[in-house]
Short mmCIF file of C-alpha atoms in Angstrom, two decimals:
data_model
loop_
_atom_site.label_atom_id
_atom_site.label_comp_id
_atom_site.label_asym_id
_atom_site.label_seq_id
_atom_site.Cartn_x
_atom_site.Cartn_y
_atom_site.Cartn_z
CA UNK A 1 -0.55 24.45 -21.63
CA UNK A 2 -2.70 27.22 -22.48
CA UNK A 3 -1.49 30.51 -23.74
CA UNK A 4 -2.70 32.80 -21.22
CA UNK A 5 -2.04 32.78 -17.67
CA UNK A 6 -5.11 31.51 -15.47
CA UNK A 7 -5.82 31.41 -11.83
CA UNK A 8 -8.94 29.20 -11.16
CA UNK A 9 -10.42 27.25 -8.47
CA UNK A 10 -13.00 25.35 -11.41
CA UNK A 11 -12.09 22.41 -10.44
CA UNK A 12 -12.21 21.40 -14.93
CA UNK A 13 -10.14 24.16 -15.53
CA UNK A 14 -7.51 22.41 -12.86
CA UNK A 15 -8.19 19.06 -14.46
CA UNK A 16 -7.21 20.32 -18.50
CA UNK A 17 -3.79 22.68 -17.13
CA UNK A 18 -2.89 19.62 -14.55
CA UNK A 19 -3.12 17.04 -17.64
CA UNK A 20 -1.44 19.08 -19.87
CA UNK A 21 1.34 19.75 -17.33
CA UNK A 22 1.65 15.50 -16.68
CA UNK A 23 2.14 15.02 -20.51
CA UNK A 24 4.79 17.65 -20.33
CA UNK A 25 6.56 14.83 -17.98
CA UNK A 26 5.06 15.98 -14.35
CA UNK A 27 3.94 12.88 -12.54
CA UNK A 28 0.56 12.64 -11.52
CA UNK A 29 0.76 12.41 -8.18
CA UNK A 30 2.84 15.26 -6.91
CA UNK A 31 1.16 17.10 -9.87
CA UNK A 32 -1.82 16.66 -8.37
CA UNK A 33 -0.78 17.10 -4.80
CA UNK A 34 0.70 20.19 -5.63
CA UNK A 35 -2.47 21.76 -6.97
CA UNK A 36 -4.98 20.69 -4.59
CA UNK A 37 -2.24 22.32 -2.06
CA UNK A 38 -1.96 25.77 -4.11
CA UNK A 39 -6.19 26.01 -4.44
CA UNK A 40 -8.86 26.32 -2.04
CA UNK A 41 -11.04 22.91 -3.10
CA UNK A 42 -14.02 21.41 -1.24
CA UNK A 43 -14.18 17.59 -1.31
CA UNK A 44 -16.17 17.02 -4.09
CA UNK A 45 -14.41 19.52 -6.32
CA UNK A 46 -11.15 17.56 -5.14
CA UNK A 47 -12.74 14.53 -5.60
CA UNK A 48 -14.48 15.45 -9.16
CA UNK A 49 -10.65 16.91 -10.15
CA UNK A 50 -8.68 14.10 -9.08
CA UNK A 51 -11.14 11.32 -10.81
CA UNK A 52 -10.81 13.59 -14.34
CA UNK A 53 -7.23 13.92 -13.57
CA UNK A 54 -6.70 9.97 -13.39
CA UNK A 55 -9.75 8.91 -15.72
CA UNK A 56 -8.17 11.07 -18.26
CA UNK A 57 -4.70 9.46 -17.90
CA UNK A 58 -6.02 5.59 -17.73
CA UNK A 59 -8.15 6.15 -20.97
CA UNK A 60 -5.90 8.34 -23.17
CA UNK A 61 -5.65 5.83 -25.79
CA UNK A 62 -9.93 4.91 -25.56
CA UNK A 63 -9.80 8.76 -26.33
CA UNK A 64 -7.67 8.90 -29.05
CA UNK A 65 -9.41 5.88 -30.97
CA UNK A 66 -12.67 7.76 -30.51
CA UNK A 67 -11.64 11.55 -31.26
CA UNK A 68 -9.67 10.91 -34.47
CA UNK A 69 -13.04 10.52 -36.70
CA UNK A 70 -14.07 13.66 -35.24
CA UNK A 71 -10.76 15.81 -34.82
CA UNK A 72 -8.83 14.05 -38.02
CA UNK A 73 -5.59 15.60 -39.12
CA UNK A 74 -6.77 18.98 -37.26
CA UNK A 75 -3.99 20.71 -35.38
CA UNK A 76 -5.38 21.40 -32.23
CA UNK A 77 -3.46 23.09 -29.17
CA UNK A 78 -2.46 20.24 -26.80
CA UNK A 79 -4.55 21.71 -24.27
CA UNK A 80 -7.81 21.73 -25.89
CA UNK A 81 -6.60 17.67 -26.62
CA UNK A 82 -6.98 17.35 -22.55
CA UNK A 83 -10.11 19.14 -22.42
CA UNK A 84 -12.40 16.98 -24.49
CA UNK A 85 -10.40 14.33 -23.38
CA UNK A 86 -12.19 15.08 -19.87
CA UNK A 87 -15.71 15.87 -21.69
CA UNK A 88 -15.41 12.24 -23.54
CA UNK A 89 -14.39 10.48 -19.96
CA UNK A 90 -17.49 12.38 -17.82
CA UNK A 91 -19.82 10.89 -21.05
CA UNK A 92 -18.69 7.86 -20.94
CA UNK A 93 -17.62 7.16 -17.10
CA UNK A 94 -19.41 9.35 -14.64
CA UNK A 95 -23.17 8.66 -15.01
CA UNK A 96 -24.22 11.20 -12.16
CA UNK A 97 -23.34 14.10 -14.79
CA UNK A 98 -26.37 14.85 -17.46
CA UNK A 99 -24.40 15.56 -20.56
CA UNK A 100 -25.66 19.23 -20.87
CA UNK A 101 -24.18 19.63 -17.35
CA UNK A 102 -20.83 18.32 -19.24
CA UNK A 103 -20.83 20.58 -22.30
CA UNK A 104 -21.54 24.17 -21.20
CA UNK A 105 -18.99 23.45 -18.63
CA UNK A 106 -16.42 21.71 -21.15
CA UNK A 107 -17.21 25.18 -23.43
CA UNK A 108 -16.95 27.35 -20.66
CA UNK A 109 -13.52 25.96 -19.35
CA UNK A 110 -12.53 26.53 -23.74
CA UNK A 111 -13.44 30.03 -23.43
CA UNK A 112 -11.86 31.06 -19.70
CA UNK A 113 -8.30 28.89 -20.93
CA UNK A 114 -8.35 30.32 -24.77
CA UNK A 115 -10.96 32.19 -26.48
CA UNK A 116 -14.40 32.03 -27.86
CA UNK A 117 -13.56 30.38 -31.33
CA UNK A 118 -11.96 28.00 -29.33
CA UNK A 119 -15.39 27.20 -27.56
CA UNK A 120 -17.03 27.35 -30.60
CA UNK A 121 -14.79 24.34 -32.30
CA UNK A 122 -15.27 22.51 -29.02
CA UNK A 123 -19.00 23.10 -28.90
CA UNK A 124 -18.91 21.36 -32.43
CA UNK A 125 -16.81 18.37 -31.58
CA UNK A 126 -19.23 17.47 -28.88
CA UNK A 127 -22.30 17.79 -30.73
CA UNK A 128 -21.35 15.91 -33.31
CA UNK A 129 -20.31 13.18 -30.91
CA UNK A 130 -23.76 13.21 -29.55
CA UNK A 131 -25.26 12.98 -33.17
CA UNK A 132 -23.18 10.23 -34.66
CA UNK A 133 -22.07 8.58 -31.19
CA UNK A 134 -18.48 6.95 -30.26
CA UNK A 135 -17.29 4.14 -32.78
CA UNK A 136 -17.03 0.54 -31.01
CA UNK A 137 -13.64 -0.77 -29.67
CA UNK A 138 -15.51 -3.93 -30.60
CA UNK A 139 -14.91 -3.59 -34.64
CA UNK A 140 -10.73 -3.78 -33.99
CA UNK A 141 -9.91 -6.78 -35.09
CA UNK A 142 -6.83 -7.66 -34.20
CA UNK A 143 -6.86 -9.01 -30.33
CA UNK A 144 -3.95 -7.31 -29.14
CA UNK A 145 -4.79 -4.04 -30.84
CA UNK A 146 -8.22 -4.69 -29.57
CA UNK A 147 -7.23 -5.25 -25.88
CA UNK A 148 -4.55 -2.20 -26.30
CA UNK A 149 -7.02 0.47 -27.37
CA UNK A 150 -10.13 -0.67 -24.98
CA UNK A 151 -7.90 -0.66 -21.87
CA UNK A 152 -5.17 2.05 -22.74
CA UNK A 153 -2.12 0.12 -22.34
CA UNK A 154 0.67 -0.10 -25.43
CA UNK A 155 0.82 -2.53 -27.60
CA UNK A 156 4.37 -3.95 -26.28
CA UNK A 157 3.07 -4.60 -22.81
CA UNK A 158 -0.13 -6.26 -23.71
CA UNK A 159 2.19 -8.67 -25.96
CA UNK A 160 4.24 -9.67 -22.95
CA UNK A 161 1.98 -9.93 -20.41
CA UNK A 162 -0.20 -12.25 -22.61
CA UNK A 163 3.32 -14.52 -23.58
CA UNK A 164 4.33 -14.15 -19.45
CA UNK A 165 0.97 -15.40 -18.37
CA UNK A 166 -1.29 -17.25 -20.74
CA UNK A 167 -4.21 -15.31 -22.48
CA UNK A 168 -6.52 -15.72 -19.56
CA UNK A 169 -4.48 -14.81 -16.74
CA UNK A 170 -3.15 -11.84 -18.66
CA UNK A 171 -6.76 -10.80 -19.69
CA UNK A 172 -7.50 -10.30 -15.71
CA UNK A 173 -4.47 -8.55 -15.33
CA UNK A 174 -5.15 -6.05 -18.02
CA UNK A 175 -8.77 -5.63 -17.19
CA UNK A 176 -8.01 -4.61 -13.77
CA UNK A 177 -5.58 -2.29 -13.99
CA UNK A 178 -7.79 0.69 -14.62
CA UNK A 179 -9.45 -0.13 -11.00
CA UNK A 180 -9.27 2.76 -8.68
CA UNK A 181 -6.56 1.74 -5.99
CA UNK A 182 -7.34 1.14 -2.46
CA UNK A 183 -6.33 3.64 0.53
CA UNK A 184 -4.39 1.18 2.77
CA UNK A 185 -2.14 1.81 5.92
CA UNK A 186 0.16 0.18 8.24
CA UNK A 187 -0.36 0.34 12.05
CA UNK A 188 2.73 1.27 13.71
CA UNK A 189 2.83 -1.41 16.42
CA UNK A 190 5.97 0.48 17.74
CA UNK A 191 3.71 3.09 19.47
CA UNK A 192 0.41 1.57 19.62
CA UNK A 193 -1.76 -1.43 18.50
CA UNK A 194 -4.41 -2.39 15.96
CA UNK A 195 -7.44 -1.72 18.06
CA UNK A 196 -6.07 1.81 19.08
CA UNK A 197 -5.51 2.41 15.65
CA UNK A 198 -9.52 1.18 14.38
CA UNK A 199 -10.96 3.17 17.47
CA UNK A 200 -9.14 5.95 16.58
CA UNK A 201 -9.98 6.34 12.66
CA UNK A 202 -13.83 5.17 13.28
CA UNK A 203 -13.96 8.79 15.40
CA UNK A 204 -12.96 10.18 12.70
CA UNK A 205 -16.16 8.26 10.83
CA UNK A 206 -13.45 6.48 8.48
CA UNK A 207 -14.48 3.00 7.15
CA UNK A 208 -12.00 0.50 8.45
CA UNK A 209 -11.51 -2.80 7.15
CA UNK A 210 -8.85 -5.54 8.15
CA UNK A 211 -6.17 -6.57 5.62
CA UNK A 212 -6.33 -10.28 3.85
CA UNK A 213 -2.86 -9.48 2.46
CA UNK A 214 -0.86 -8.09 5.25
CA UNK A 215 -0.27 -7.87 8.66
CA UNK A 216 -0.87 -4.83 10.61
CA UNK A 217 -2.28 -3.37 8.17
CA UNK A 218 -6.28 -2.05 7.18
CA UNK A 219 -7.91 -0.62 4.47
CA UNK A 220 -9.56 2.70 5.02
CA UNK A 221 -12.34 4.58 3.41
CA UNK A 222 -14.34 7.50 3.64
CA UNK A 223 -11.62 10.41 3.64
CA UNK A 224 -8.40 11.17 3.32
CA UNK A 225 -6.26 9.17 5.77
CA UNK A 226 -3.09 11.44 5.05
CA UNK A 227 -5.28 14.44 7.23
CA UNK A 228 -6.11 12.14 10.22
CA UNK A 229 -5.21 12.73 13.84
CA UNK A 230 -3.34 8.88 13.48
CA UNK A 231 -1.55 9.58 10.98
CA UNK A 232 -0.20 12.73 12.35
CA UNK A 233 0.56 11.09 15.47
CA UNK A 234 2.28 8.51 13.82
CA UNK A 235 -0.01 5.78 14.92
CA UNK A 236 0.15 4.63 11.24
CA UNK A 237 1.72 4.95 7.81
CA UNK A 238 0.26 5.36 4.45
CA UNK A 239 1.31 1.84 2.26
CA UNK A 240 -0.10 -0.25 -0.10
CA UNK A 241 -0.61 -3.97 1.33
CA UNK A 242 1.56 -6.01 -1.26
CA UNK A 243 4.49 -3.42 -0.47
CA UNK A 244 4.37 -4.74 2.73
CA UNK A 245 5.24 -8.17 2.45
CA UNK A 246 8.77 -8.03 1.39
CA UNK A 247 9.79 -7.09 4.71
CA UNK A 248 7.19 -9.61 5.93
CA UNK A 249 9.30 -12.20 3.96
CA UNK A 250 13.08 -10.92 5.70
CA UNK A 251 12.06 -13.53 8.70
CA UNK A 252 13.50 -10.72 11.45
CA UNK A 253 14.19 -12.38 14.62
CA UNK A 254 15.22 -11.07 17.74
CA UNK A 255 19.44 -11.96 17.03
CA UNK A 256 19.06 -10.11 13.87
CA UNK A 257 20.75 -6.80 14.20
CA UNK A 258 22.36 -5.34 11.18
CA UNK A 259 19.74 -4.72 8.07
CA UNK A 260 20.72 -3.17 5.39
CA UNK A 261 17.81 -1.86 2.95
CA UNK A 262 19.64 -0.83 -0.52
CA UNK A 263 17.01 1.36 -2.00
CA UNK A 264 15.36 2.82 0.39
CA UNK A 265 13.39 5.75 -0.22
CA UNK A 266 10.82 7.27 0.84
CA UNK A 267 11.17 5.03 3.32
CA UNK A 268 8.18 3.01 3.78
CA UNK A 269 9.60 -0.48 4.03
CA UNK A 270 12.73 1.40 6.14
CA UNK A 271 10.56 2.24 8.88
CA UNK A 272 8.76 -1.23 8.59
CA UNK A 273 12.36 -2.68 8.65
CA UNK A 274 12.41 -0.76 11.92
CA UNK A 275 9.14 -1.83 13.63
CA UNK A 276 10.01 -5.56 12.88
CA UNK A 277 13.19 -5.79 14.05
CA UNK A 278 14.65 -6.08 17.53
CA UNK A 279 14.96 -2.97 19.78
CA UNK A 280 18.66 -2.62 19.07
CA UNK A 281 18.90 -3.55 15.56
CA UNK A 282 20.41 -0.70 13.59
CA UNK A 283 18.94 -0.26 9.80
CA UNK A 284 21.13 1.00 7.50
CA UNK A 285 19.40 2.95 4.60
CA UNK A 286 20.68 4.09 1.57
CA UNK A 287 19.51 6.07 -1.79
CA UNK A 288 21.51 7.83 -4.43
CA UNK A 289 19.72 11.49 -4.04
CA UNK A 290 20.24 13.65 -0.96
CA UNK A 291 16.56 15.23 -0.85
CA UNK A 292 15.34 11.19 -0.34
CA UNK A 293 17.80 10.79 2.66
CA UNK A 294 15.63 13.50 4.15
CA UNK A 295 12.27 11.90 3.29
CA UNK A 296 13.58 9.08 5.10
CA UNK A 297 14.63 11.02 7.98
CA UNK A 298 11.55 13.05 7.91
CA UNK A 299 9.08 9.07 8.09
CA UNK A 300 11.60 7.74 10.51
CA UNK A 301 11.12 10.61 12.63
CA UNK A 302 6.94 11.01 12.23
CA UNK A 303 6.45 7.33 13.30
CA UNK A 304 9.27 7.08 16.38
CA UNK A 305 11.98 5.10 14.73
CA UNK A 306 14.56 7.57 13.74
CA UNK A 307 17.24 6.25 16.44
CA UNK A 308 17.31 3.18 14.18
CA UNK A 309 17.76 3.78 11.24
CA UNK A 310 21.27 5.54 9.75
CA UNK A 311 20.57 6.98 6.09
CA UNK A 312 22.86 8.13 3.75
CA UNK A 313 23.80 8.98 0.55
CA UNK A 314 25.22 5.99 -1.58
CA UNK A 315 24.67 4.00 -4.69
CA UNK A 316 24.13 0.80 -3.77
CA UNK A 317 25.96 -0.45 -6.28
CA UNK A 318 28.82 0.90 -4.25
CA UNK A 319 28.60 -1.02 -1.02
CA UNK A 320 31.68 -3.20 -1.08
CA UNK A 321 33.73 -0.50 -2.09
CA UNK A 322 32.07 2.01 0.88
CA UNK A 323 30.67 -0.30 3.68
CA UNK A 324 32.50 -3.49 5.39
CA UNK A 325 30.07 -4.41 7.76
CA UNK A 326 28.24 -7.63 7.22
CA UNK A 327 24.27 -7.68 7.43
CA UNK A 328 22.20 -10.27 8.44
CA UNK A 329 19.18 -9.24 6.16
CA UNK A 330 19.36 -7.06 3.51
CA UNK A 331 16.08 -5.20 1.71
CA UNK A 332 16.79 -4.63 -2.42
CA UNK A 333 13.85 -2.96 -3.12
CA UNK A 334 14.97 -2.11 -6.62
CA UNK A 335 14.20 0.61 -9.29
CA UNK A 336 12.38 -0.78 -11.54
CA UNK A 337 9.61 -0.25 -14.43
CA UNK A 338 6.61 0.16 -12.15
CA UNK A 339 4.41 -1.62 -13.95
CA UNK A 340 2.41 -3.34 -10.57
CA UNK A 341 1.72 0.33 -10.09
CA UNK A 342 -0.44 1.64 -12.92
CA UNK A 343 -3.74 2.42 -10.70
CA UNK A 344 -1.64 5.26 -8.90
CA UNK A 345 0.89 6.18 -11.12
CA UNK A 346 -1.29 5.61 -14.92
CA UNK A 347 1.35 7.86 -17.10
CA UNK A 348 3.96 5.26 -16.90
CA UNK A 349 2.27 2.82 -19.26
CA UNK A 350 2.84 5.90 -21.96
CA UNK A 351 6.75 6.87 -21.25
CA UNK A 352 8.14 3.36 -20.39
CA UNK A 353 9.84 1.05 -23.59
CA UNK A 354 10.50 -2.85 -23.48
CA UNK A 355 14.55 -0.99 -23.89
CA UNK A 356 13.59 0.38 -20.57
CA UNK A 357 12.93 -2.76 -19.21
CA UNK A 358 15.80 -4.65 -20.25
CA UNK A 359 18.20 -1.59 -18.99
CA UNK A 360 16.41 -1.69 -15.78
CA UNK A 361 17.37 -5.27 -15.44
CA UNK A 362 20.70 -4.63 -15.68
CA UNK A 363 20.53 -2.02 -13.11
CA UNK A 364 18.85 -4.91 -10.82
CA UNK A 365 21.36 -7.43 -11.66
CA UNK A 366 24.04 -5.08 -10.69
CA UNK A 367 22.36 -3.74 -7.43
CA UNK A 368 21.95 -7.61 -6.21
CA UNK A 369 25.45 -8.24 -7.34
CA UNK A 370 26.78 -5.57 -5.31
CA UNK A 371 25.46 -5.98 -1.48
CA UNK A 372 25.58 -10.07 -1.87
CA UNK A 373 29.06 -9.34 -1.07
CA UNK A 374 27.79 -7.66 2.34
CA UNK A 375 25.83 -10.41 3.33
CA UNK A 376 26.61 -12.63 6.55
CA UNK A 377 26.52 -16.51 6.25
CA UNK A 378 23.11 -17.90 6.56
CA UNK A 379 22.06 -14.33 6.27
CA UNK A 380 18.88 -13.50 3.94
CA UNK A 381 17.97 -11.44 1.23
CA UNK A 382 14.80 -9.83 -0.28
CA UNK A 383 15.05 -8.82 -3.73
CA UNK A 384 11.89 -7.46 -4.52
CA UNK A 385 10.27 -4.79 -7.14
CA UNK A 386 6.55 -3.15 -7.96
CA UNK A 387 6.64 -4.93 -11.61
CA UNK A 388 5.10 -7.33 -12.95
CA UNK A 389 7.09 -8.29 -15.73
CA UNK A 390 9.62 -10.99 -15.41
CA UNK A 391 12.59 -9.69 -17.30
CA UNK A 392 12.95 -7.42 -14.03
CA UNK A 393 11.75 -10.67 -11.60
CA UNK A 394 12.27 -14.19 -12.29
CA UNK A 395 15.19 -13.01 -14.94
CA UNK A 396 17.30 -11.68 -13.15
CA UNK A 397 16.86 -13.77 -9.82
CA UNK A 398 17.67 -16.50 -12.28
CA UNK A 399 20.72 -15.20 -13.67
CA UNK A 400 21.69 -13.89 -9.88
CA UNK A 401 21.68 -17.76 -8.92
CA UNK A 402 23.28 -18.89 -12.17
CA UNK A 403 26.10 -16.37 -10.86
CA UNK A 404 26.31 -17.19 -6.84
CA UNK A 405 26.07 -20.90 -6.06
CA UNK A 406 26.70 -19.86 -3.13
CA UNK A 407 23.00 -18.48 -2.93
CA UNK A 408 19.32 -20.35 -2.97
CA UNK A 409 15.97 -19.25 -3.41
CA UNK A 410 13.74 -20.21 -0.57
CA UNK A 411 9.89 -20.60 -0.54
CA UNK A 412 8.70 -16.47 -0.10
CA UNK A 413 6.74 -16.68 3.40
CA UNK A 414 4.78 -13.89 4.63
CA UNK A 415 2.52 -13.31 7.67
CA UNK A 416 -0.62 -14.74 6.01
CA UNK A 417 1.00 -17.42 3.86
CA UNK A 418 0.09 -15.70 0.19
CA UNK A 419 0.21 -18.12 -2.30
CA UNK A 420 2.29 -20.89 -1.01
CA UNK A 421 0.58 -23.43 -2.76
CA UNK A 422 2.15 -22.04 -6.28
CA UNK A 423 4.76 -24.34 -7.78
CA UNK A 424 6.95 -21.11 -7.71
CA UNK A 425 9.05 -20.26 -4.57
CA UNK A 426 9.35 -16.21 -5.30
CA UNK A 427 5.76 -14.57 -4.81
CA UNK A 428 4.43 -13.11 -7.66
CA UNK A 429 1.20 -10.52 -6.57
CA UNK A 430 -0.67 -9.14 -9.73
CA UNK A 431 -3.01 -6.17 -9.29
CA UNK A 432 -5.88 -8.89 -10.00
CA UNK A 433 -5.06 -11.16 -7.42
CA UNK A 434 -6.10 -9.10 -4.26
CA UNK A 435 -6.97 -5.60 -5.67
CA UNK A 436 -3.49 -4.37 -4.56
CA UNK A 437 -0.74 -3.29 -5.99
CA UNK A 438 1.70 -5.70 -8.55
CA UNK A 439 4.69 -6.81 -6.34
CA UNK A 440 7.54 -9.43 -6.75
CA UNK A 441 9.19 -10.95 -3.77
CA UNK A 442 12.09 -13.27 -3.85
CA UNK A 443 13.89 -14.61 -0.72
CA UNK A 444 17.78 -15.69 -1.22
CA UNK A 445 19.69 -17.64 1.91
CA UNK A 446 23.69 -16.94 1.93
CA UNK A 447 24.95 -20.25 2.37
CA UNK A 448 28.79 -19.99 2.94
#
């Protein structure tokens, strides 16, 4: 961050301290939350902050490739990193911005954060870009160092999607990540219904259109959905489409009264749990932090569903020892690497390791281990994470089996039949299949 203490509503000035604050280990997200919040923005100042904010993020190494030539061994404050970081991204990304409209604010937003000899070194980075231009991504040779720099995304992770998926497939993964993500809800058919819920947004002059992934569920434009009347009503829920269909896949039905869901928070898929399932089913919900147990309280309670579902504190790799009630479905929505989730959550490609991965599978592995022994013959259970990466999927599913013959994986079935022509029985949704986010779904029947 910059030395001196600033209080500004420029919404460039927001972009450089709120970028410098993520690298400092502040997700984006709530980072950005937070500020719009704490200043006094008009929507295209949000919107102009928020796409320098993520643009930024999604490009960093683009930026780096093309700044070194220019910047060198220089040591430059951190700060003044972000800011033509966000001069390169509105030059090469936003062509509604002329480019003198883009430096005198770049060197103004230098001087107000630092000082004038600041400005001036910034003022002579950009003009030199404009003389001698950006070099081409083009010349890399190598492939993967090619596809690495052009579409931000560590070497590592490029390597493994292309040996998961093929060099095709993993080329239309890669080259959609850096797609903005859609605004998607869930209508809460506890309450009202799907027409209600279209009438009632279209007032409001949003752009509604139906879901091809999920049911119940739309994809909304034209403002933020978060601020409608709906949504405060708790007609409907904020949720990505593909993080719907693991409780799609549970197969609730009216006799099904105890559900466990393992990891619960926020509690999206808790409340869906709740909307699905029979009047008197009872959800239990679980997560290991307190301040979570109240964000689940807080959703059950918006959208009318609190009197079924009992949170609490508990690691669910603790369930046998705590809990000796038998479930008929149980939700492990595990932690995991996040890698399905890179539109909204970009910084993670930077601070995650292939160590990460394989210690996140273990943490899976255990999790599944642990409430297996809480489900009911016959009973059913989702395992299902927001990766893409099959040491955290297919792995550990595999190894699960290998463990409990007493388990099998069934064909993943969701409202509007995704994918059941694959040869593969777990669902596998990448960010290029349906614009969504990445999602894994596996569906294991108790059989003893």
């Amino acid at each position: 961050m910059s030395d001196k203490r600033v209080y500004s509503d420029n919404p460039r000035v927001l972009a450089v301290q709120t970028l410098a604050k993520i690298k400092n280990g502040a997700y984006s997200n709530l980072q950005l939350n937070q500020i719009i919040k704490q200043h006094k923005l008009g929507e295209a100042d949000t919107r102009l902050l928020t796409t320098l904010v993520y643009g930024v993020i999604q490009h960093r190494l683009t930026f780096e490739y093309w700044l070194e030539p220019f910047i060198g061994s220089k040591k430059i404050n951190p700060w003044v990193r972000e800011l033509l970081y966000t001069a390169v991204f509105q030059m090469q990304y936003l062509d509604k911005i002329p480019q003198h409209a883009i430096f005198n604010e770049s060197i103004e937003v230098a001087k107000i954060l630092g000082h004038v000899g600041i400005g001036k070194f910034v003022t002579a980075i950009l003009h030199n870009i404009s003389r001698q231009g950006l070099r081409d991504v083009a010349d890399i040779k190598d492939d993967v160092e090619r596809l690495s720099i052009e579409y931000s995304l560590p070497v590592w992770l490029v390597e493994e999607l292309i040996k998961q998926n093929g060099d095709k497939h993993a080329r239309q993964i890669i080259t959609s990540i850096n797609d903005a993500p859609k605004q998607s809800v869930r209508v809460n058919t506890v309450i009202t219904t799907d027409e209600e819920v279209v009438q009632a947004l279209e007032a409001e002059n949003f752009i509604v259109e139906s879901s091809k992934v999920a049911a119940h569920a739309f994809v909304v434009s034209g403002g933020h959905v978060a601020s409608s009347k709906a949504y405060h009503d708790g007609w409907l829920t904020l949720q990505d489409e593909s993080a719907m269909l693991p409780v799609e896949s549970l197969h609730l039905t009216p006799d099904v009264k105890n559900i466990l869901d393992a990891a619960a928070a926020p509690g999206g898929k808790t409340t869906q749990l709740a909307q699905y399932s029979a009047p008197d089913a009872i959800i239990t919900a679980l997560d290991v932090h307190e301040h979570k147990i109240k964000l689940i309280n807080h959703n059950a309670e918006r959208l009318h569903v609190a009197d079924k579902i009992h949170a609490r504190v508990l690691d669910a790799r603790k369930v046998p020892e705590q809990i000796d009630k038998k479930f008929e479905r149980i939700l492990v929505d595990a932690p995991c690497s996040g890698f399905g989730l890179l539109r909204r959550k970009p910084e993670i490609r930077y601070d995650k390791t292939i160590e990460d991965v394989a210690s996140l599978a273990r943490l899976q592995a255990e999790i599944l281990d642990s409430v297996s022994q809480n489900l009911a013959k016959n009973g059913i259970m989702v395992y299902s994470t927001c990766t893409i990466l099959r040491q955290e999927n297919d792995d550990v599913v595999t190894k699960f089996l290998k463990n409990h013959p007493n388990f099998e994986l069934m064909p993943t079935k969701t409202s509007y039949k995704l994918k059941l022509d694959d040869s593969e029985k777990a669902l596998h949704v990448y960010p290029s299949d349906y614009q969504t986010d990445g999602f894994f779904v596996a569906t294991l029947r108790k059989n003893d």
